[in-house]
PDB file of C-alpha atoms in Angstrom:
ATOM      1  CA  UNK A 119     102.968  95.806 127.678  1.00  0.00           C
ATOM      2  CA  UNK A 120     102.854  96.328 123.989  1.00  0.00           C
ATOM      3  CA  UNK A 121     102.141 100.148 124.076  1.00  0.00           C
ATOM      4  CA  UNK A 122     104.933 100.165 126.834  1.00  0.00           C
ATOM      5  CA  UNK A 123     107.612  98.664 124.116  1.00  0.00           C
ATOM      6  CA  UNK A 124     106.708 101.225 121.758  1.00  0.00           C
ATOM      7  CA  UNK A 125     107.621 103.879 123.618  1.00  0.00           C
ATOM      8  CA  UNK A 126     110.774 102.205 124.820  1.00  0.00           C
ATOM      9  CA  UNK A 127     111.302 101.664 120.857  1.00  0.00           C
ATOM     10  CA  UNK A 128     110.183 105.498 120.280  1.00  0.00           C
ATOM     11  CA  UNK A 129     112.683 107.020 122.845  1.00  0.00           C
ATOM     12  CA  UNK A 130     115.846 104.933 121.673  1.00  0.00           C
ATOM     13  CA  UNK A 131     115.176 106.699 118.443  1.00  0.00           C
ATOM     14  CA  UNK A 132     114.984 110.381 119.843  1.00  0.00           C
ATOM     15  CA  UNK A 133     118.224 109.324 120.991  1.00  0.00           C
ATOM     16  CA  UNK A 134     120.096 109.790 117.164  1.00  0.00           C
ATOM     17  CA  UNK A 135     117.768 112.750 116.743  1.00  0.00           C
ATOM     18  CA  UNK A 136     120.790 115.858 116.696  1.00  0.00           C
ATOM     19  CA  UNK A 137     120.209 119.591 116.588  1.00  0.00           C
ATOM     20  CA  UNK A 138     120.031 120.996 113.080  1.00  0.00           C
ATOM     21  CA  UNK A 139     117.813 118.022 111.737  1.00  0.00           C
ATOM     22  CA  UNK A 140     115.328 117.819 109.103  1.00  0.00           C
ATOM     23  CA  UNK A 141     113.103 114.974 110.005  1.00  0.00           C
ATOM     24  CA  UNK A 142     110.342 112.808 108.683  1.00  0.00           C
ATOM     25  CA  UNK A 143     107.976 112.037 111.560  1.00  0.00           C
ATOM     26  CA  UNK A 144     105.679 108.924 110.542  1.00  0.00           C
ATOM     27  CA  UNK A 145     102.162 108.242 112.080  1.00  0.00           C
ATOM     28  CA  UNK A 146     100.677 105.259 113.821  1.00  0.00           C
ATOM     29  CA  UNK A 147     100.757 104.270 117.462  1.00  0.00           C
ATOM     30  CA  UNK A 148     104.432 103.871 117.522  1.00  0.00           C
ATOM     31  CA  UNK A 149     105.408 107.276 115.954  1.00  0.00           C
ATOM     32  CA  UNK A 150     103.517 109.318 118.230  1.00  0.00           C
ATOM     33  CA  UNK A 151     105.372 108.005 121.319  1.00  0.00           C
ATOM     34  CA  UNK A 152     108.183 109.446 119.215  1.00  0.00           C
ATOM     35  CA  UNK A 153     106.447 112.402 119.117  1.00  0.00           C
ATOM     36  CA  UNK A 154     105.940 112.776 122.415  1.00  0.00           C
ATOM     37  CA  UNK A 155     109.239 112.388 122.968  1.00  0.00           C
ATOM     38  CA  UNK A 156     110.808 114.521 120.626  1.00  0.00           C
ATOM     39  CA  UNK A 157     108.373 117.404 121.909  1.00  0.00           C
ATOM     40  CA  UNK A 158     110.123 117.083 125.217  1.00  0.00           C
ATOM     41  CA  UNK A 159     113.432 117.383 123.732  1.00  0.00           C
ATOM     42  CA  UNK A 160     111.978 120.339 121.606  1.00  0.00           C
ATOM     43  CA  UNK A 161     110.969 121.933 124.517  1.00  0.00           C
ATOM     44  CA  UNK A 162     114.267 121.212 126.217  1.00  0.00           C
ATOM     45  CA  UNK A 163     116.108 123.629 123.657  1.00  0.00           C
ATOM     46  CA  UNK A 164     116.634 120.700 120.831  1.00  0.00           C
ATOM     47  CA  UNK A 165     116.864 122.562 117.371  1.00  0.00           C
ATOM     48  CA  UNK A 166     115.017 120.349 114.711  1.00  0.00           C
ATOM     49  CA  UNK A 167     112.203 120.748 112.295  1.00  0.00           C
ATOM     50  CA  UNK A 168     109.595 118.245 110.945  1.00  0.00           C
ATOM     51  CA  UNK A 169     107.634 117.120 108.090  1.00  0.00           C
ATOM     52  CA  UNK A 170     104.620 115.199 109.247  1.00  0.00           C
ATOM     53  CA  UNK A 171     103.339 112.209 107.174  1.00  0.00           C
ATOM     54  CA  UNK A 172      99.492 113.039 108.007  1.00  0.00           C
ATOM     55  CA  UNK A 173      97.148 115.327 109.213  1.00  0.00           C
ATOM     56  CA  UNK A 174      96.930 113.376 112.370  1.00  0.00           C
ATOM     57  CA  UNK A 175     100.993 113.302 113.266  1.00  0.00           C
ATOM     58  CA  UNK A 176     100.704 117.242 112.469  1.00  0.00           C
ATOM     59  CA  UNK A 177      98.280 118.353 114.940  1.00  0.00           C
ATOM     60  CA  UNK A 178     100.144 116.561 117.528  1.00  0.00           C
ATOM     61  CA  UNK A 179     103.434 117.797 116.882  1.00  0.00           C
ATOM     62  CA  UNK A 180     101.860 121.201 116.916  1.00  0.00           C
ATOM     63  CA  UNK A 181     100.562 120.488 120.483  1.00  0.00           C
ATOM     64  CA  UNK A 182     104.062 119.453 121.463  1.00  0.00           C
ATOM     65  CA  UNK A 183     105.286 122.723 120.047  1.00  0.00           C
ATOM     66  CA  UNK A 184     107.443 120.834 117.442  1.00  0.00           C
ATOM     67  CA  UNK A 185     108.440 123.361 114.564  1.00  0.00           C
ATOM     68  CA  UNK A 186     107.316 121.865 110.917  1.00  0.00           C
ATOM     69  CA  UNK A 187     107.707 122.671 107.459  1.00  0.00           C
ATOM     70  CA  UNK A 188     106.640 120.613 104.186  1.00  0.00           C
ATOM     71  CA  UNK A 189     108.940 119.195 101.267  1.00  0.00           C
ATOM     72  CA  UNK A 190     107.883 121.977  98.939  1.00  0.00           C
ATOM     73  CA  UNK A 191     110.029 124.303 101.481  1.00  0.00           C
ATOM     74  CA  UNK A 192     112.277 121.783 102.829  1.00  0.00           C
ATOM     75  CA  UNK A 193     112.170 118.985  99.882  1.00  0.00           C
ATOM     76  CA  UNK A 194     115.387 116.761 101.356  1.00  0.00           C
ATOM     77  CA  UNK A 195     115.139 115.473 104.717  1.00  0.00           C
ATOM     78  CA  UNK A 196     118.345 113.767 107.177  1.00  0.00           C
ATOM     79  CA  UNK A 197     116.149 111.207 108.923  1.00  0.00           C
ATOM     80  CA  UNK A 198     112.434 109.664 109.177  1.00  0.00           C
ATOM     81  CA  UNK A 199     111.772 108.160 111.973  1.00  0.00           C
ATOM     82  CA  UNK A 200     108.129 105.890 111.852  1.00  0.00           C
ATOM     83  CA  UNK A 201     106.990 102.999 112.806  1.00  0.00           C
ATOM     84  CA  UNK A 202     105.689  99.580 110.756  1.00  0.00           C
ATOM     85  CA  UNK A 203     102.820  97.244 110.401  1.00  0.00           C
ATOM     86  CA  UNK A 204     105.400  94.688 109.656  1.00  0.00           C
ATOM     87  CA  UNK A 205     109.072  93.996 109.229  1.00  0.00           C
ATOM     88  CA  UNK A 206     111.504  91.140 108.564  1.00  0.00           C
ATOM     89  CA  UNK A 207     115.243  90.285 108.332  1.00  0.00           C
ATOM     90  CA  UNK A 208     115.812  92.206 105.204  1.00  0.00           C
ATOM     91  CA  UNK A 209     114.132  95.665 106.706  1.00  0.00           C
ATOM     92  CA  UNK A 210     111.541  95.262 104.164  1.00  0.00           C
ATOM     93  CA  UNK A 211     108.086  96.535 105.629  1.00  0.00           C
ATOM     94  CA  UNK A 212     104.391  96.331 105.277  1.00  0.00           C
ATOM     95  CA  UNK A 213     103.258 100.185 106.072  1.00  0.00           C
ATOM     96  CA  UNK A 214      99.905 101.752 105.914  1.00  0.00           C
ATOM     97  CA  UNK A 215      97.392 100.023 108.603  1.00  0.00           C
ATOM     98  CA  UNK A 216      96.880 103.769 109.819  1.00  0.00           C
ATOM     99  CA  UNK A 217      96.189 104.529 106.256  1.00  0.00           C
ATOM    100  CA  UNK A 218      99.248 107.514 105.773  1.00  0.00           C
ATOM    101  CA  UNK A 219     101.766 105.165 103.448  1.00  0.00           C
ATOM    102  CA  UNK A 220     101.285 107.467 100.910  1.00  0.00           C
ATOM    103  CA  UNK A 221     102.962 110.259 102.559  1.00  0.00           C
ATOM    104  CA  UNK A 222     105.001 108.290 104.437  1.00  0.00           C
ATOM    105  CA  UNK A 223     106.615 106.707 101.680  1.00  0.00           C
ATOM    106  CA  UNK A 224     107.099 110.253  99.726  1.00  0.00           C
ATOM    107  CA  UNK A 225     108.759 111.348 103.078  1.00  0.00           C
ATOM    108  CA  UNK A 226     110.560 108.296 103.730  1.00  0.00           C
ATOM    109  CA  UNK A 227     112.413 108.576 100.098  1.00  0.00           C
ATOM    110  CA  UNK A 228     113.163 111.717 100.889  1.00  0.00           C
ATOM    111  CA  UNK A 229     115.224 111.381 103.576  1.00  0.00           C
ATOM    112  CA  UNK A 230     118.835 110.180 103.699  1.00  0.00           C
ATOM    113  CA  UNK A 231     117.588 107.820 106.456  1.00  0.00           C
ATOM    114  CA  UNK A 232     114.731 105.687 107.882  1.00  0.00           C
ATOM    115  CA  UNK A 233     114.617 104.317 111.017  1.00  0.00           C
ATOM    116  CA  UNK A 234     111.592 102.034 111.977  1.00  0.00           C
ATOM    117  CA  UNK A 235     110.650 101.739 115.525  1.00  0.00           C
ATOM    118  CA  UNK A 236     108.598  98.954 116.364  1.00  0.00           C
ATOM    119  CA  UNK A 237     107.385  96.124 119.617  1.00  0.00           C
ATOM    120  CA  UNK A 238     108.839  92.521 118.807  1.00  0.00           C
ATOM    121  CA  UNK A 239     105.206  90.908 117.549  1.00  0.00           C
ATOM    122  CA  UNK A 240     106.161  93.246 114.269  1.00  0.00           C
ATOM    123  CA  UNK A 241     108.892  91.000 113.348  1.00  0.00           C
ATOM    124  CA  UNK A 242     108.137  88.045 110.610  1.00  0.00           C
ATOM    125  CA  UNK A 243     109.753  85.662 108.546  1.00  0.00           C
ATOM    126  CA  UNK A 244     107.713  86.555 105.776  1.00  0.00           C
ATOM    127  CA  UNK A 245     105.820  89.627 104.852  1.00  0.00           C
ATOM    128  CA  UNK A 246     102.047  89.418 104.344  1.00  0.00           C
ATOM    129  CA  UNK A 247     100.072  87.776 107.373  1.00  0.00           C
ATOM    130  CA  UNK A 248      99.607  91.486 107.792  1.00  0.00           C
ATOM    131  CA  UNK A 249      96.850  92.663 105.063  1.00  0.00           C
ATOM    132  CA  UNK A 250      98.822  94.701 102.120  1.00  0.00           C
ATOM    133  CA  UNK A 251      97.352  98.273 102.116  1.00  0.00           C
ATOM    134  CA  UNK A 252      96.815  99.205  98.495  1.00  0.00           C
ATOM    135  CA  UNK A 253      95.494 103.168  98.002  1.00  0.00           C
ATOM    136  CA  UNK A 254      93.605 103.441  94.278  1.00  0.00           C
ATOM    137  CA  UNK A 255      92.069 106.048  93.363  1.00  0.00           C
ATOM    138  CA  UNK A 256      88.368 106.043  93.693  1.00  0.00           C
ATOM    139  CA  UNK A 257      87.099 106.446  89.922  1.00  0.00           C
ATOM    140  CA  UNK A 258      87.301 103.289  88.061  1.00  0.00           C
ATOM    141  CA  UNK A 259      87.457 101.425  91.348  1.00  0.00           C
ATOM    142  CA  UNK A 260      85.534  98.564  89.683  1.00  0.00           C
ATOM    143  CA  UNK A 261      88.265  98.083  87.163  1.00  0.00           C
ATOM    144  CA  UNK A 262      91.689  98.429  89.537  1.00  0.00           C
ATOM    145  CA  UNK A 263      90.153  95.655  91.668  1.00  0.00           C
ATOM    146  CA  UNK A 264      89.438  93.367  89.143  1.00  0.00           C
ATOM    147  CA  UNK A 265      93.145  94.121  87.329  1.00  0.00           C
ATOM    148  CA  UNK A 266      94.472  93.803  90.889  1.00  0.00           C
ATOM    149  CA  UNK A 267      92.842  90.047  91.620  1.00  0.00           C
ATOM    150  CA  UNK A 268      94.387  89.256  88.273  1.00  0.00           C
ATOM    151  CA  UNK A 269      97.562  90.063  89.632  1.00  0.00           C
ATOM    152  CA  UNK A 270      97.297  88.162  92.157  1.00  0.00           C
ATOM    153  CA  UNK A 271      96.483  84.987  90.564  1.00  0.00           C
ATOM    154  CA  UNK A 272      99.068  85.609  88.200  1.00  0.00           C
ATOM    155  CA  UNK A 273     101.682  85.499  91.049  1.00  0.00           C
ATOM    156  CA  UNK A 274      99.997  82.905  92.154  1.00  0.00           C
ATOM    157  CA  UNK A 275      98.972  84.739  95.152  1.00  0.00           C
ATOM    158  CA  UNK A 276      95.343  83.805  97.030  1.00  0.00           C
ATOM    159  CA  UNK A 277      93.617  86.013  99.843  1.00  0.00           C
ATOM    160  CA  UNK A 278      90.760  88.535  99.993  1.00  0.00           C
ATOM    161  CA  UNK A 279      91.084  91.778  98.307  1.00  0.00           C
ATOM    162  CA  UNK A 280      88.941  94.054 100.776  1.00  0.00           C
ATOM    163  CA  UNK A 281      87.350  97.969 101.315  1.00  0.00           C
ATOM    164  CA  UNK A 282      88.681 100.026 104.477  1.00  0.00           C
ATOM    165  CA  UNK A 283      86.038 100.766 105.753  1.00  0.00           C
ATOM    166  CA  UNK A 284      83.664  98.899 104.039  1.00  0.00           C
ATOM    167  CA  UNK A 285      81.806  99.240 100.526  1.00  0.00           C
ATOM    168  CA  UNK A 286      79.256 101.848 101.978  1.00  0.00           C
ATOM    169  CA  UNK A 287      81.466 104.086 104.113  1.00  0.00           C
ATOM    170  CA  UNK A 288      84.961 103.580 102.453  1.00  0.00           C
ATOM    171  CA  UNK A 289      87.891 105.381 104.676  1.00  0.00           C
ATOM    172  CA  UNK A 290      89.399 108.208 102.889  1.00  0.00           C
ATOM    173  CA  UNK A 291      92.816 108.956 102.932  1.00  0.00           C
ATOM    174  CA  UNK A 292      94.066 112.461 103.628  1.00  0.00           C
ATOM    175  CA  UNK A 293      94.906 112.548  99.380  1.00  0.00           C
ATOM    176  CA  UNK A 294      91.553 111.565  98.864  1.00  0.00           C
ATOM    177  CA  UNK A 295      91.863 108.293  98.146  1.00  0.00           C
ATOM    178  CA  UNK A 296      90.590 104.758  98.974  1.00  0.00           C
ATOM    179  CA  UNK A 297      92.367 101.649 100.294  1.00  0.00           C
ATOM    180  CA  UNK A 298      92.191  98.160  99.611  1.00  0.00           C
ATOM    181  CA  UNK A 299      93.301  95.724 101.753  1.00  0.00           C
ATOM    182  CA  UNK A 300      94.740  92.922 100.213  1.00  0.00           C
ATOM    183  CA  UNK A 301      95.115  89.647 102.823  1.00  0.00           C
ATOM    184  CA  UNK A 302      97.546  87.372 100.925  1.00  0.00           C
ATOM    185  CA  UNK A 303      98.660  85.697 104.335  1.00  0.00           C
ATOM    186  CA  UNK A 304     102.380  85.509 102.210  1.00  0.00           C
ATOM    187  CA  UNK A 305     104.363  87.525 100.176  1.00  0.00           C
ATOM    188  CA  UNK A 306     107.711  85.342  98.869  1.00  0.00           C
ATOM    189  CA  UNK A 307     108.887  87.531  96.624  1.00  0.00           C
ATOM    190  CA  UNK A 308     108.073  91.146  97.593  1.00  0.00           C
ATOM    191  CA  UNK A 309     109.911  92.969  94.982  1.00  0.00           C
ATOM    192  CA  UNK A 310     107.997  91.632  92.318  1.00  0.00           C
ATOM    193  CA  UNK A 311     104.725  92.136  93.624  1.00  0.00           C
ATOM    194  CA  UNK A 312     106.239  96.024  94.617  1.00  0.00           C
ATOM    195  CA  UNK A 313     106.909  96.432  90.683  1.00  0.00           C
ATOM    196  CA  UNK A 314     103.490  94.856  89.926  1.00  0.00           C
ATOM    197  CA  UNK A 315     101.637  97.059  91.343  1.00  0.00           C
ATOM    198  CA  UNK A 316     102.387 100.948  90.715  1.00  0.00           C
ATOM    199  CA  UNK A 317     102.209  99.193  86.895  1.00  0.00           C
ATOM    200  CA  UNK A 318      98.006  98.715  87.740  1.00  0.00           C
ATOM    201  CA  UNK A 319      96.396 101.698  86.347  1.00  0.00           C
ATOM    202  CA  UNK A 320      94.332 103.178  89.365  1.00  0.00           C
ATOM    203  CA  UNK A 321      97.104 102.547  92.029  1.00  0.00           C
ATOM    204  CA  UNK A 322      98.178 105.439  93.611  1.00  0.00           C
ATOM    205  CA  UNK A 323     100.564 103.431  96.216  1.00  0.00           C
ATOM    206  CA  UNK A 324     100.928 100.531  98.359  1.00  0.00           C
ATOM    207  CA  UNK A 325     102.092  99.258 101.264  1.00  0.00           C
ATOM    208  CA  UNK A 326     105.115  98.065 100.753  1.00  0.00           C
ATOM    209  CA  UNK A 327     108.360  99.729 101.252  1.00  0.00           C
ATOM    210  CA  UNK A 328     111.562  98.286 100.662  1.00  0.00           C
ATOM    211  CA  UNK A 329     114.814  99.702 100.494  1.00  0.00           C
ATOM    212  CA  UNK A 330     113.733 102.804 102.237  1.00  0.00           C
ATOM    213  CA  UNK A 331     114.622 101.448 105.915  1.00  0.00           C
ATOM    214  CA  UNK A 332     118.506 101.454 107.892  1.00  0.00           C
ATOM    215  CA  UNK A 333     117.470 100.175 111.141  1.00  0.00           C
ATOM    216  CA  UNK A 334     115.275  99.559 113.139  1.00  0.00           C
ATOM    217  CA  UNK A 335     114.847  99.819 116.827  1.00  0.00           C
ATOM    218  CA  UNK A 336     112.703  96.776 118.018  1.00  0.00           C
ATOM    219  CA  UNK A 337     111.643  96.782 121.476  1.00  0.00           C
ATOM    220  CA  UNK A 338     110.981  92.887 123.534  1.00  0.00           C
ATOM    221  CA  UNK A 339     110.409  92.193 127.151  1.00  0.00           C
ATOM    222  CA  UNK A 340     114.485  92.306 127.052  1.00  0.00           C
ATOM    223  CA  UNK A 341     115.031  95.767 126.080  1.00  0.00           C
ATOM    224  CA  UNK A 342     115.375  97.383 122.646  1.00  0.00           C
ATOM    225  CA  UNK A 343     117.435  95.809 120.002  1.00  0.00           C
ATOM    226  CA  UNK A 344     119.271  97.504 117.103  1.00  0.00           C
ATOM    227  CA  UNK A 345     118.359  95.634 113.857  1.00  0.00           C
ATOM    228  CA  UNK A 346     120.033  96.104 110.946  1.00  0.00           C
ATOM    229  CA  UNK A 347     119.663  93.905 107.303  1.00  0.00           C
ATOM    230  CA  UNK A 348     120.270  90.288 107.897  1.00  0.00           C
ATOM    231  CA  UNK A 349     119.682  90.223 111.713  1.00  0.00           C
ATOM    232  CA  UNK A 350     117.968  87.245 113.272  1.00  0.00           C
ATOM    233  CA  UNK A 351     114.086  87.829 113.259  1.00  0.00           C
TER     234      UNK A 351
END
């Protein structure tokens, strides 16, 4: 059922994709229903071109014959279209459980729009049950974690600060990098903790994006609804 909503959610968004586009196309479950979709529009005679947010997204728009570029040839975008780990009423997300928020926040920013397509069980009150993805960079990883635990008992925030992938066979991102997962089970104030953390030396990114996203499509066992900022969670 949930794969089933994201598809709905995916193919509501094709709908505002118009000929002559430059898009962002995210990565995750979600996104590659959109994909899949926009491929058949593609192949249909729709006149767009893409910048993929990971290596994964690319090879799959290549096999749906999707024409894409980069930002060093095509460096401002009209739309992104990707999905989230979490959102809530202020379109504030929680990004990067596929391990691409990098990317997809450097293609997110530069596009004049975002929309986020996501199932209903996305949809929170408050950010943060979702674990905060937190890409460092892997020398001095000994010293970001311990500066980032600080952080987080100076915000008086408590949770596990975890490896992807675990401490043997850490994932690696597709700049390199490695991710810690930060389970904080609530994030009141996400701005704060957003400013806090690009100022850790070691951080490359995190998951948090806010003020990146205009809508969101949000698909329920009643059809897909249009959220906007301030809409009922």
């Amino acid at each position: 059922m949930s794969d089933d909503m994201k598809r709905l959610a995916a193919e509501r968004a094709v709908a505002d994709v118009t000929s002559g586009m430059r898009l962002g196309i995210g990565t995750g479950s979600t996104a590659e229903h959109f994909v899949r979709a926009l491929g058949v529009r593609v192949r249909g005679g729709l006149d767009v071109i893409g910048v993929p947010t990971s290596e994964r997204t690319r090879a799959l728009a290549q096999e749906e014959g999707i024409p894409l570029t980069t930002l060093e040839e095509t460096p401002a975008l009209d739309l992104t279209v990707d999905g989230a780990d979490e959102i809530d009423n202020a379109l504030r997300l929680i990004k990067g459980g596929g391990g691409a928020h990098l990317r997809e926040k450097i293609v997110a920013a530069a596009s004049t729009r975002m929309i986020v397509i996501a199932d209903g069980s996305k949809c929170v009150q408050t950010l943060g049950k979702f674990p905060l993805p937190i890409e460092v960079v892997p020398f001095g990883l000994g010293a970001t974690r311990n500066a980032l635990e600080k952080l987080f008992v100076s915000l008086g925030l408590g949770g596990e600060l975890t490896m992807r992938g675990g401490e043997q066979h850490p994932f690696v991102t597709d700049g390199g990098h490695y991710i810690l997962d930060a389970h904080l089970t609530a994030i009141p104030d996400a701005e704060t903790l957003a400013r806090a953390l690009v100022a850790v030396p070691g951080v490359v990114e995190h998951g948090l994006f806010i003020g990146l996203a205009d809508k969101a499509y949000v698909a329920g066992t009643d059809g897909v609804f249009e959220m906007t900022a301030g809409s009922e969670v």
